[in-house]
Every structure is written in structure tokens, then in C-alpha cells.
């Protein structure tokens, strides 16, 4: 039999009261914090899972912000490109390029020159608008500056009164000069005192310190010896008994001989006179070949004034100072008895090694910035490196937008710029070059409209790149939606793990409070009153 003592009852009561108090406080804390646990020790497994979820949420949130910045940068780029597109659109009427095509012809031969002046102003304003638009910023960075977003990408510099466009300090029209090299493309033909030594074309035996110049191919045309001989040979035609060119006329598709020169028996004035061309041995071709008198005279003139051929020297000859023809192979590589000549439009053009290296370096810089330079950001595609420590490009997003991708850069095979600004500026220069009161020459007219055609090609390339950019924008938009869904999913998982069910928490708290209050009431019933209680 267990005897209940006052001390034992008191100890049991205090213990139960403290348990009720602790449970009540715990329930109250749960309601106030709205969390299932507040320390790792309370729920180690759930806390570890919650930590991983929160890290994932932070990563996704960071990727979302990066993705969002890239997306809005692309949106800004679209606005800029759309403005330029309206300037150079060739499909819709009313645009500047369309107006240029339709009105320029009337401006060309304006006797006062006012229209040409106005044309030059329109072209200049058009080019300046293009540059200003492509220099727009998104936030603190320039949209079309490639990987260097904190320095203005396009800059116009005046050089000898001519405006030249630079991209991040490099001239946009930079191109590797077309110079004569060996078959490997590694050795350059050396020009000394304006001449090529066919015995030592690459300057292997030149004294140290000899100035280095390379031969440019811009005004040289490769032609075979046979073609040259045929092109500039004296035409061989049939002669009559008097040693005069025997004349023919064409009647109903047949060639008929005309009697020798006789004022009383001359053919009608509008009759086309033909000569019969003969082979080298003096015999007729089969079938016979005939040329007009105009064609004959052109060939005679060409024979009398043949095109200039590139001349050089032979340091190994008995008289090394005597000029000799520089022969090349079909690819333009200097070779003795190569079988090909180089026709020269004007005097041969050369370029110093220093200028060549500078031009090539600038061309390489442009090519690198457009095709190689990248800036990848993590938008949730994995962002991983391969075994060599290089980023796997498919795991990141290249947010670089290079303005030259859209406007073009370098020079074409005709030596004309590919950049839209440069083409427009060149058109402006041509428009300003014709003196007032004078008509445009055929050459100037052809050059101008040839450049207008190239401007249309550049505009077409611009539209293509402009359209292709939509793929990048769509990718960013889709990925943005995916990241938002991922964040909401992670947020829901975290909430399910950490957050309490408030209905259950409040119910538990009310019950714990009830239990505690009940414990206090029971205490009043079992505790005996003291003398002080009676006296009060």
C-alpha cells in the first residue's frame, strides 16, 4: 500500500504544472513564429532539406534576375534596331533609303547643285542617326558594346575632313591588305625601290635593315601569256590585191564581198562593213569569222597601246638593272617562267610592313570582337565546365550584342566598305564631290549607284541579323517563365517543410493553455491553506 504524503503530491503537481507550462509556451512560440522548427537540433532531417531548398531558391532567384536583365537588354536592343530598320527598309515606301533611291536620280544632274547639297545633308543625318541609335544604353552599360559595356562602342573621328567610324577604338573599315605572297601565304613579296627582284622575290638575300615594303594586288590583274598575246596582237584579216582590208557586207544573213574602194560604186552609208579574220597561217577559219570595222580598229588601238605589265629586275642577270617582266603562276605567286603576267592599271601600289601589320591587327581585332568575343551568364542552363576547365557554351547564355554584327565591318572584294555608316558617308562624299553647275560623269554616277546597291545589301544583312535576334529573345522569355515556375515550386516546398498549419497550431495552443489553466486550478484545490490565508 502506497501512502500519499503532502510532499509527494506537491512534487507531482509541480512536475505536471511545469510540463503544462512548457507545452503552452511551445505552442505559443509555434503560433507566433509560424514555423515547424527554429533550430537544426529540433528537426535535423527537415532542417537539412530546408537548407538545400533555400540554397536552390537563392540560386534560382539570382538566375532569374540575370535572365531578366538580359531579357530587358534585348528588348532595348530591339527598340534601337527597329529605329535603324525603318531608316534602311527597302520594302515600305516613305523610308529614307527608299526616298534616296527614288529621288537621287533627279538630284544628280541638278544644275545649281542645291539638290546635291541637300542630298549630302540627308545622307549625313542618316548616318549620324544610325550611330547615335547604336550607342544607346541599358542601365549603366551600352547595349551594343559587346563584352565591354562600359565604354561607348561607336565613335566618329574626322580624318582630313572625312568622317571615319571606329568601334571600341578600331576603324570599322579595317581589312587585311591584299598583298602578294608565296603559295603558303606566310612569305611576303618584298619590294625594293618600287621593284620586285624575280631572282629574290621574298628578299631572302637583302641586307639587314633594308626597308620592308609589300606589293599590293589591288590594281593588278592576272592574265596568261597566251591571253595577253591574243588580246594585244595585231588583228590578222584578209587583204585584197591592193593590200587593203577586203570588205564584206551582210545581206539576208550572208556575207558578200564588196568591190574595192570605188566612189562610183560605194555601198549605202548605213552599211556595216566587215573584215574576215584569218588564222595565224593566213587561212580562213571554219566556219569563217568576221569582225566589224569598229572592232578591228579597237584591236588595232589596243595593239598599239597595250596595257602596262608589272616590271621588275633580275639581280642574277648579267645586267641586273635592266627591267624584266615579273611572271607569276595562276595564283599570282612570283615564279620564273610562270606563264602569267600582272596587268597594272596604274603604277604598282606598295604598303610598308608596319602599315600592313597595323591593318591586319585591326582586322583581326574586329573579327575577334564579332565572332569570338563572348560573355556568358548563368540563366539556369547548367553553367558547367568541361574537363579542360572551359565553360560548356550550351550551359550558359551569351549576352554579348556587338553592333558590328548588325552594321557590318571590313571591306569587300571591290575595296568598298561593308559598314552601313561608312557606305552612307561615302555616298555623301560623292554627292559633295561634283562641282556646282556640272553634271555627274558616268564613272561617278556608276560608283554612286553601285554603292546604293551595296547599301541595300548591307540593309538586307541588317534585317537578317535583326530577325535572328528574335530567337535569343524568345529563349530568354521562355527561360524566364521556367525560372519563375521553379521559384514558386521551391517556395511551396520550403513552406510545406518549414511553415506550420495555423489551424492546427492555434488549436494546439488553445488546448495547451487550457491544460495549463486546469493545472493551476487543480493546484488551488489540493494545496492546504496557510495561517496567512486564514488571517486574510
Coordinates of C-alpha atoms in Angstrom, one line a residue:
X1 CA 0.0 0.0 0.0
X2 CA 1.4 3.4 -1.1
X3 CA 0.9 6.2 1.3
X4 CA 0.2 9.6 -0.2
X5 CA 2.1 12.3 1.5
X6 CA 1.9 16.0 1.2
X7 CA 5.5 16.3 -0.2
X8 CA 4.8 13.7 -2.9
X9 CA 1.7 15.3 -4.0
X10 CA 3.4 18.6 -4.2
X11 CA 6.3 17.2 -6.3
X12 CA 3.9 15.5 -8.7
X13 CA 1.9 18.7 -9.0
X14 CA 4.9 20.9 -9.7
X15 CA 6.2 18.5 -12.3
X16 CA 2.8 18.4 -14.2
X17 CA 2.4 22.1 -13.9
X18 CA 5.9 22.7 -15.4
X19 CA 5.1 20.3 -18.2
X20 CA 1.9 22.2 -19.0
X21 CA 3.7 25.5 -18.8
X22 CA 6.4 24.3 -21.2
X23 CA 3.8 22.9 -23.6
X24 CA 1.9 26.1 -23.5
X25 CA 5.0 28.2 -24.2
X26 CA 6.0 25.9 -27.1
X27 CA 2.5 26.1 -28.6
X28 CA 2.6 29.9 -28.2
X29 CA 6.0 30.2 -29.9
X30 CA 4.8 28.0 -32.8
X31 CA 1.8 30.2 -33.3
X32 CA 3.9 33.4 -33.2
X33 CA 6.8 32.2 -35.4
X34 CA 4.5 30.1 -37.7
X35 CA 7.4 27.7 -38.1
X36 CA 7.7 23.9 -37.5
X37 CA 11.2 24.3 -36.1
X38 CA 13.5 27.1 -35.2
X39 CA 16.9 25.3 -34.8
X40 CA 18.7 22.5 -36.5
X41 CA 18.6 20.4 -33.3
X42 CA 14.8 20.5 -33.3
X43 CA 14.5 18.6 -36.6
X44 CA 17.9 17.7 -38.2
X45 CA 16.5 15.9 -41.3
X46 CA 13.9 18.6 -42.1
X47 CA 16.4 21.4 -41.4
X48 CA 18.9 19.8 -43.8
X49 CA 16.2 19.6 -46.5
X50 CA 15.2 23.2 -45.8
X51 CA 18.7 24.4 -46.2
X52 CA 19.1 22.8 -49.6
X53 CA 15.8 24.2 -50.7
X54 CA 16.7 27.7 -49.6
X55 CA 20.1 27.5 -51.4
X56 CA 18.2 26.4 -54.5
X57 CA 15.8 29.3 -54.1
X58 CA 18.7 31.8 -53.8
X59 CA 20.3 30.3 -56.9
X60 CA 17.1 30.4 -59.0
X61 CA 16.4 33.9 -57.8
X62 CA 19.9 35.0 -58.9
X63 CA 19.5 33.3 -62.2
X64 CA 16.1 35.0 -62.6
X65 CA 17.5 38.4 -62.0
X66 CA 20.3 37.8 -64.5
X67 CA 17.8 36.4 -67.1
X68 CA 15.5 39.3 -66.5
X69 CA 18.3 41.8 -67.1
X70 CA 19.4 40.1 -70.3
X71 CA 15.8 39.9 -71.5
X72 CA 15.2 43.7 -70.9
X73 CA 18.5 44.5 -72.5
X74 CA 17.4 42.6 -75.6
X75 CA 14.1 44.4 -75.5
X76 CA 16.0 47.7 -75.5
X77 CA 18.2 46.4 -78.4
X78 CA 15.0 45.6 -80.3
X79 CA 13.8 49.1 -80.0
X80 CA 17.1 50.5 -81.2
X81 CA 17.3 48.1 -84.1
X82 CA 13.7 48.8 -85.1
X83 CA 14.6 52.5 -85.4
X84 CA 17.5 51.8 -87.7
X85 CA 15.5 49.2 -89.6
X86 CA 13.0 52.0 -90.5
X87 CA 15.8 54.1 -91.9
X88 CA 17.2 51.4 -94.2
X89 CA 14.0 49.5 -95.0
X90 CA 13.7 48.9 -98.8
X91 CA 10.3 47.4 -98.8
X92 CA 8.0 50.0 -97.3
X93 CA 7.6 53.4 -99.0
X94 CA 8.4 56.6 -97.2
X95 CA 11.6 55.5 -95.6
X96 CA 14.9 57.3 -96.1
X97 CA 16.6 54.6 -98.1
X98 CA 13.5 54.2 -100.3
X99 CA 13.4 58.0 -100.7
X100 CA 17.1 58.0 -101.5
X101 CA 16.6 55.5 -104.3
X102 CA 13.6 57.4 -105.8
X103 CA 14.9 60.9 -105.6
X104 CA 18.6 60.7 -106.1
X105 CA 18.5 60.4 -109.9
X106 CA 16.7 63.8 -110.1
X107 CA 19.3 65.3 -107.8
X108 CA 22.3 64.0 -109.7
X109 CA 22.2 66.5 -112.5
X110 CA 20.8 69.5 -110.7
X111 CA 22.5 72.4 -112.5
X112 CA 22.7 74.6 -109.3
X113 CA 24.0 71.9 -107.0
X114 CA 21.4 72.7 -104.3
X115 CA 19.7 69.3 -104.6
X116 CA 23.1 67.6 -104.3
X117 CA 23.9 69.6 -101.2
X118 CA 20.5 68.7 -99.7
X119 CA 21.2 65.0 -100.6
X120 CA 24.5 65.2 -98.8
X121 CA 22.8 66.6 -95.7
X122 CA 20.2 63.9 -95.7
X123 CA 22.9 61.2 -96.1
X124 CA 24.9 62.7 -93.3
X125 CA 21.9 62.9 -90.9
X126 CA 21.0 59.4 -91.8
X127 CA 24.5 58.1 -90.9
X128 CA 24.6 60.1 -87.6
X129 CA 21.2 58.8 -86.6
X130 CA 22.4 55.2 -87.1
X131 CA 25.5 55.8 -84.8
X132 CA 23.5 57.6 -82.1
X133 CA 20.9 54.9 -82.0
X134 CA 23.5 52.1 -81.8
X135 CA 25.2 53.9 -78.9
X136 CA 22.1 53.6 -76.6
X137 CA 22.5 52.3 -73.1
X138 CA 20.5 49.9 -70.9
X139 CA 21.1 50.8 -67.3
X140 CA 24.8 51.6 -66.9
X141 CA 26.0 49.7 -69.9
X142 CA 26.0 50.2 -73.6
X143 CA 23.7 47.7 -75.4
X144 CA 25.9 47.1 -78.5
X145 CA 29.3 47.3 -77.0
X146 CA 29.9 43.5 -76.9
X147 CA 31.8 42.4 -73.8
X148 CA 32.9 45.9 -72.9
X149 CA 29.6 47.5 -71.9
X150 CA 31.1 50.5 -70.0
X151 CA 32.7 52.3 -72.9
X152 CA 30.9 54.0 -75.8
X153 CA 31.1 51.5 -78.7
X154 CA 30.9 53.7 -81.8
X155 CA 32.9 56.9 -82.3
X156 CA 33.1 59.2 -85.3
X157 CA 36.5 60.8 -86.0
X158 CA 37.3 63.4 -88.6
X159 CA 40.4 62.5 -90.6
X160 CA 41.5 65.0 -93.2
X161 CA 37.9 66.3 -93.4
X162 CA 36.4 62.8 -93.8
X163 CA 34.3 61.2 -91.1
X164 CA 35.5 57.7 -90.1
X165 CA 33.7 55.4 -87.8
X166 CA 35.5 53.5 -85.0
X167 CA 34.3 50.6 -82.9
X168 CA 35.9 50.5 -79.5
X169 CA 38.9 52.3 -80.9
X170 CA 39.3 50.2 -84.1
X171 CA 38.3 51.5 -87.5
X172 CA 35.3 49.6 -88.7
X173 CA 36.6 49.5 -92.3
X174 CA 39.9 47.8 -91.3
X175 CA 40.8 44.9 -93.5
X176 CA 43.9 42.8 -94.2
X177 CA 45.6 44.4 -97.3
X178 CA 45.7 42.1 -100.3
X179 CA 49.4 41.7 -100.9
X180 CA 51.5 39.3 -103.0
X181 CA 52.6 36.2 -101.0
X182 CA 54.1 32.8 -101.6
X183 CA 51.9 29.6 -102.0
X184 CA 51.8 29.1 -98.2
X185 CA 50.7 32.6 -97.6
X186 CA 53.4 33.1 -95.0
X187 CA 56.2 34.8 -97.0
X188 CA 55.6 38.2 -98.5
X189 CA 57.0 39.5 -101.8
X190 CA 59.4 42.3 -100.9
X191 CA 59.5 45.5 -103.0
X192 CA 62.7 47.5 -103.0
X193 CA 62.8 50.9 -104.6
X194 CA 59.4 50.1 -106.2
X195 CA 60.7 47.0 -107.9
X196 CA 60.4 43.2 -107.4
X197 CA 63.5 41.1 -107.8
X198 CA 62.4 38.0 -109.7
X199 CA 65.7 36.3 -108.6
X200 CA 64.9 37.0 -104.9
X201 CA 61.2 37.9 -104.7
X202 CA 60.9 37.4 -100.9
X203 CA 64.0 39.4 -100.0
X204 CA 65.9 36.5 -98.5
X205 CA 69.2 37.9 -99.6
X206 CA 68.6 41.6 -98.8
X207 CA 70.9 43.3 -96.4
X208 CA 69.7 43.7 -92.9
X209 CA 67.9 47.0 -92.3
X210 CA 66.5 47.2 -95.8
X211 CA 63.1 48.9 -95.7
X212 CA 60.3 46.4 -95.9
X213 CA 57.5 47.0 -98.4
X214 CA 54.9 44.6 -99.7
X215 CA 53.3 44.7 -103.2
X216 CA 49.6 45.3 -103.1
X217 CA 47.4 43.4 -105.5
X218 CA 44.5 45.9 -105.6
X219 CA 45.3 47.3 -109.0
X220 CA 46.9 44.2 -110.5
X221 CA 45.1 41.7 -112.8
X222 CA 46.5 38.2 -113.5
X223 CA 46.4 37.3 -117.2
X224 CA 48.1 34.4 -119.0
X225 CA 50.8 35.0 -121.7
X226 CA 48.5 33.5 -124.3
X227 CA 45.6 35.7 -123.4
X228 CA 47.9 38.7 -123.3
X229 CA 49.3 37.9 -126.7
X230 CA 45.8 37.4 -128.2
X231 CA 44.4 40.4 -126.5
X232 CA 47.1 42.8 -127.8
X233 CA 48.0 41.1 -131.0
X234 CA 47.6 42.9 -134.4
X235 CA 44.4 41.6 -135.9
X236 CA 45.0 39.3 -138.9
X237 CA 42.4 39.9 -141.6
X238 CA 42.0 39.1 -145.3
X239 CA 43.6 41.6 -147.7
X240 CA 42.7 42.4 -151.3
X241 CA 45.1 42.6 -154.3
X242 CA 46.0 46.1 -153.3
X243 CA 46.9 45.2 -149.7
X244 CA 43.8 46.8 -148.3
X245 CA 41.4 45.0 -145.9
X246 CA 38.9 43.1 -148.0
X247 CA 35.5 44.4 -147.2
X248 CA 32.2 42.5 -146.7
X249 CA 28.6 43.3 -146.0
X250 CA 25.9 41.2 -144.5
X251 CA 22.8 40.7 -146.7
X252 CA 20.0 38.4 -145.5
X253 CA 22.4 36.7 -143.1
X254 CA 25.0 36.1 -145.7
X255 CA 28.4 37.8 -146.1
X256 CA 29.1 39.2 -149.5
X257 CA 32.3 40.8 -150.8
X258 CA 32.2 44.5 -151.6
X259 CA 34.2 45.7 -154.6
X260 CA 37.3 47.7 -153.8
X261 CA 37.0 51.3 -152.9
X262 CA 35.2 53.0 -155.7
X263 CA 33.3 56.3 -155.3
X264 CA 31.0 55.4 -158.1
X265 CA 30.1 52.0 -156.7
X266 CA 30.1 52.7 -152.9
X267 CA 27.7 50.8 -150.7
X268 CA 25.0 52.8 -148.8
X269 CA 26.2 54.9 -146.0
X270 CA 24.4 52.9 -143.3
X271 CA 26.0 49.6 -144.5
X272 CA 28.0 47.9 -141.8
X273 CA 31.4 46.9 -143.1
X274 CA 33.0 43.6 -142.1
X275 CA 36.5 42.2 -142.4
X276 CA 37.2 38.4 -142.5
X277 CA 39.5 37.3 -139.6
X278 CA 42.3 34.8 -140.7
X279 CA 44.3 32.3 -138.7
X280 CA 48.0 32.8 -137.9
X281 CA 48.9 30.8 -141.1
X282 CA 46.8 33.1 -143.2
X283 CA 43.9 30.6 -143.8
X284 CA 40.3 31.1 -143.1
X285 CA 38.6 29.8 -140.0
X286 CA 36.0 27.1 -140.5
X287 CA 33.3 28.5 -140.4
X288 CA 34.6 31.9 -141.4
X289 CA 34.9 34.6 -138.8
X290 CA 34.0 38.3 -139.5
X291 CA 34.6 41.4 -137.4
X292 CA 33.2 44.9 -137.9
X293 CA 35.5 47.8 -138.8
X294 CA 34.9 49.3 -135.3
X295 CA 36.0 46.0 -133.7
X296 CA 39.0 45.9 -136.0
X297 CA 40.0 49.5 -135.1
X298 CA 39.6 48.7 -131.4
X299 CA 42.0 45.8 -131.7
X300 CA 44.5 47.9 -133.6
X301 CA 44.4 50.6 -131.0
X302 CA 44.8 48.0 -128.2
X303 CA 47.8 46.6 -130.1
X304 CA 49.4 50.0 -130.4
X305 CA 48.8 50.8 -126.7
X306 CA 48.9 47.6 -124.8
X307 CA 48.2 47.6 -121.0
X308 CA 51.2 48.0 -118.8
X309 CA 52.7 44.8 -117.4
X310 CA 54.4 44.7 -113.9
X311 CA 58.1 45.1 -114.4
X312 CA 60.9 44.2 -112.1
X313 CA 64.6 43.4 -112.0
X314 CA 66.7 40.2 -112.0
X315 CA 69.6 40.5 -109.6
X316 CA 71.1 37.3 -111.0
X317 CA 71.3 38.6 -114.6
X318 CA 74.3 40.0 -116.4
X319 CA 72.7 43.4 -116.3
X320 CA 70.7 43.4 -113.1
X321 CA 69.5 47.0 -113.7
X322 CA 67.7 46.1 -116.9
X323 CA 63.9 45.9 -116.4
X324 CA 62.3 42.4 -116.9
X325 CA 58.7 41.2 -116.8
X326 CA 57.6 39.8 -113.5
X327 CA 56.0 36.4 -114.2
X328 CA 53.6 34.7 -111.8
X329 CA 51.6 31.5 -111.7
X330 CA 47.8 31.3 -112.0
X331 CA 47.5 32.2 -108.2
X332 CA 49.7 35.3 -108.5
X333 CA 52.8 33.8 -106.9
X334 CA 56.1 35.1 -108.5
X335 CA 57.7 32.3 -110.5
X336 CA 60.3 32.4 -113.3
X337 CA 58.5 31.3 -116.5
X338 CA 55.2 31.2 -114.5
X339 CA 53.2 31.7 -117.7
X340 CA 51.2 34.7 -116.3
X341 CA 51.6 38.4 -116.3
X342 CA 50.3 41.1 -114.0
X343 CA 48.5 43.9 -115.7
X344 CA 48.8 47.3 -113.9
X345 CA 46.0 49.8 -114.0
X346 CA 48.3 52.5 -112.7
X347 CA 51.7 52.4 -111.1
X348 CA 52.2 49.5 -108.7
X349 CA 51.0 50.1 -105.1
X350 CA 53.0 49.1 -102.1
X351 CA 52.5 49.1 -98.4
X352 CA 55.0 49.2 -95.6
X353 CA 55.3 46.2 -93.3
X354 CA 54.3 48.5 -90.4
X355 CA 51.2 49.7 -92.1
X356 CA 50.3 46.1 -93.2
X357 CA 50.8 44.8 -89.6
X358 CA 48.6 47.6 -88.2
X359 CA 45.8 47.0 -90.8
X360 CA 45.9 43.2 -90.2
X361 CA 45.9 43.6 -86.5
X362 CA 42.9 45.9 -86.6
X363 CA 41.1 43.5 -89.0
X364 CA 41.8 40.6 -86.6
X365 CA 40.5 42.7 -83.7
X366 CA 37.2 43.3 -85.5
X367 CA 36.9 39.7 -86.4
X368 CA 37.6 38.6 -82.8
X369 CA 35.1 41.1 -81.3
X370 CA 32.4 40.0 -83.7
X371 CA 33.0 36.2 -83.9
X372 CA 35.0 35.2 -80.9
X373 CA 34.2 37.6 -78.1
X374 CA 31.5 36.3 -75.7
X375 CA 30.2 37.0 -72.3
X376 CA 28.3 34.0 -70.8
X377 CA 25.9 34.4 -67.9
X378 CA 24.1 31.8 -65.8
X379 CA 20.4 31.7 -66.5
X380 CA 19.8 28.2 -65.2
X381 CA 21.0 26.1 -68.1
X382 CA 23.6 24.3 -66.0
X383 CA 26.7 26.6 -66.3
X384 CA 29.3 23.8 -66.2
X385 CA 32.9 23.5 -67.3
X386 CA 34.4 20.7 -69.3
X387 CA 37.5 18.6 -68.3
X388 CA 39.8 21.4 -69.5
X389 CA 38.2 24.0 -67.3
X390 CA 36.4 25.7 -70.2
X391 CA 32.8 26.6 -70.0
X392 CA 30.4 24.4 -71.9
X393 CA 28.8 27.0 -74.0
X394 CA 25.4 25.3 -74.2
X395 CA 25.2 25.6 -70.4
X396 CA 25.3 29.4 -70.4
X397 CA 23.8 32.3 -72.4
X398 CA 26.0 34.6 -74.4
X399 CA 24.5 38.1 -73.8
X400 CA 27.0 39.9 -75.9
X401 CA 25.4 42.2 -78.6
X402 CA 28.0 43.5 -81.0
X403 CA 26.9 46.5 -83.1
X404 CA 29.2 45.4 -86.0
X405 CA 27.1 42.2 -86.3
X406 CA 24.3 44.4 -87.5
X407 CA 26.0 47.3 -89.2
X408 CA 28.8 45.3 -90.9
X409 CA 32.6 45.8 -90.9
X410 CA 35.6 45.4 -93.2
X411 CA 35.9 45.8 -96.9
X412 CA 34.5 43.8 -99.9
X413 CA 36.4 42.5 -102.9
X414 CA 35.9 45.8 -104.7
X415 CA 37.6 47.7 -101.9
X416 CA 34.3 49.3 -100.7
X417 CA 33.2 49.3 -97.1
X418 CA 30.7 46.8 -95.8
X419 CA 29.6 49.0 -92.8
X420 CA 26.3 50.9 -93.3
X421 CA 27.6 54.1 -91.8
X422 CA 30.7 54.1 -94.0
X423 CA 28.7 53.4 -97.1
X424 CA 26.3 56.3 -96.4
X425 CA 29.3 58.6 -95.7
X426 CA 30.9 57.6 -99.0
X427 CA 27.7 58.4 -100.8
X428 CA 27.7 61.7 -99.1
X429 CA 31.3 62.4 -100.2
X430 CA 30.4 61.5 -103.8
X431 CA 27.4 63.8 -103.7
X432 CA 29.6 66.7 -102.4
X433 CA 32.4 66.0 -104.9
X434 CA 30.6 67.2 -108.1
X435 CA 31.2 71.0 -108.6
X436 CA 28.1 73.2 -108.8
X437 CA 26.9 73.6 -112.4
X438 CA 28.4 70.4 -113.6
X439 CA 26.8 67.0 -114.4
X440 CA 27.9 63.8 -112.9
X441 CA 30.3 61.8 -115.0
X442 CA 29.4 58.2 -115.9
X443 CA 32.0 56.9 -113.6
X444 CA 30.8 58.9 -110.7
X445 CA 27.2 58.0 -111.5
X446 CA 28.0 54.3 -111.7
X447 CA 30.1 54.4 -108.5
X448 CA 27.2 56.1 -106.6
X449 CA 24.5 53.7 -107.7
X450 CA 26.9 50.8 -107.2
X451 CA 27.2 51.9 -103.5
X452 CA 23.5 52.3 -103.3
X453 CA 23.2 48.7 -104.3
X454 CA 25.7 47.7 -101.6
X455 CA 23.8 49.8 -99.1
X456 CA 20.8 47.7 -99.9
X457 CA 22.8 44.5 -99.4
X458 CA 24.1 45.8 -96.0
X459 CA 20.5 46.7 -95.1
X460 CA 19.4 43.2 -96.0
X461 CA 22.1 41.7 -93.8
X462 CA 21.0 44.1 -91.0
X463 CA 17.4 42.8 -91.3
X464 CA 18.6 39.2 -91.3
X465 CA 20.6 39.7 -88.0
X466 CA 17.7 41.8 -86.6
X467 CA 15.3 38.9 -87.3
X468 CA 17.8 36.3 -86.0
X469 CA 18.0 38.1 -82.7
X470 CA 14.4 37.2 -82.0
X471 CA 15.5 33.6 -81.3
X472 CA 17.6 34.8 -78.5
X473 CA 14.9 37.0 -77.1
X474 CA 12.4 34.1 -77.2
X475 CA 14.8 31.8 -75.5
X476 CA 15.2 34.4 -72.7
X477 CA 11.5 34.8 -72.3
X478 CA 10.8 31.1 -72.2
X479 CA 13.6 30.6 -69.7
X480 CA 12.3 33.4 -67.6
X481 CA 8.9 31.7 -67.3
X482 CA 10.6 28.4 -66.4
X483 CA 12.7 30.1 -63.6
X484 CA 9.5 31.7 -62.2
X485 CA 7.8 28.4 -62.1
X486 CA 10.8 26.8 -60.4
X487 CA 11.0 29.5 -57.8
X488 CA 7.3 29.1 -57.0
X489 CA 7.7 25.4 -56.7
X490 CA 10.7 25.7 -54.4
X491 CA 8.9 28.3 -52.4
X492 CA 6.0 25.9 -51.9
X493 CA 8.2 23.0 -51.0
X494 CA 10.0 25.2 -48.4
X495 CA 6.7 26.4 -47.0
X496 CA 5.4 22.9 -46.7
X497 CA 8.5 21.9 -44.8
X498 CA 9.0 24.9 -42.5
X499 CA 5.7 26.6 -42.1
X500 CA 3.0 25.2 -39.7
X501 CA -0.6 24.6 -40.3
X502 CA -2.0 27.6 -38.5
X503 CA -5.4 25.9 -37.8
X504 CA -3.7 23.0 -36.1
X505 CA -1.1 25.3 -34.4
X506 CA -3.8 27.6 -32.9
X507 CA -5.9 24.5 -31.8
X508 CA -2.8 23.1 -30.1
X509 CA -2.1 26.4 -28.4
X510 CA -5.6 26.7 -27.1
X511 CA -5.5 23.2 -25.8
X512 CA -2.1 23.7 -24.1
X513 CA -3.4 26.9 -22.5
X514 CA -6.5 25.1 -21.3
X515 CA -4.3 22.3 -19.8
X516 CA -2.1 24.8 -18.0
X517 CA -5.0 26.7 -16.6
X518 CA -6.6 23.5 -15.5
X519 CA -3.3 22.5 -13.8
X520 CA -3.4 25.8 -11.9
X521 CA -7.0 25.3 -10.8
X522 CA -6.2 21.8 -9.6
X523 CA -3.4 23.3 -7.5
X524 CA -5.8 25.5 -5.7
X525 CA -7.9 22.6 -4.8
X526 CA -5.2 20.3 -3.3
X527 CA -2.9 22.8 -1.6
X528 CA -3.8 23.5 2.0
X529 CA -4.3 27.0 3.1
X530 CA -1.7 28.6 5.4
X531 CA -2.3 30.7 8.6
X532 CA -1.8 33.8 6.5
X533 CA -4.7 32.7 4.2
X534 CA -7.0 32.3 7.2
X535 CA -5.9 35.7 8.6
X536 CA -6.6 37.4 5.3

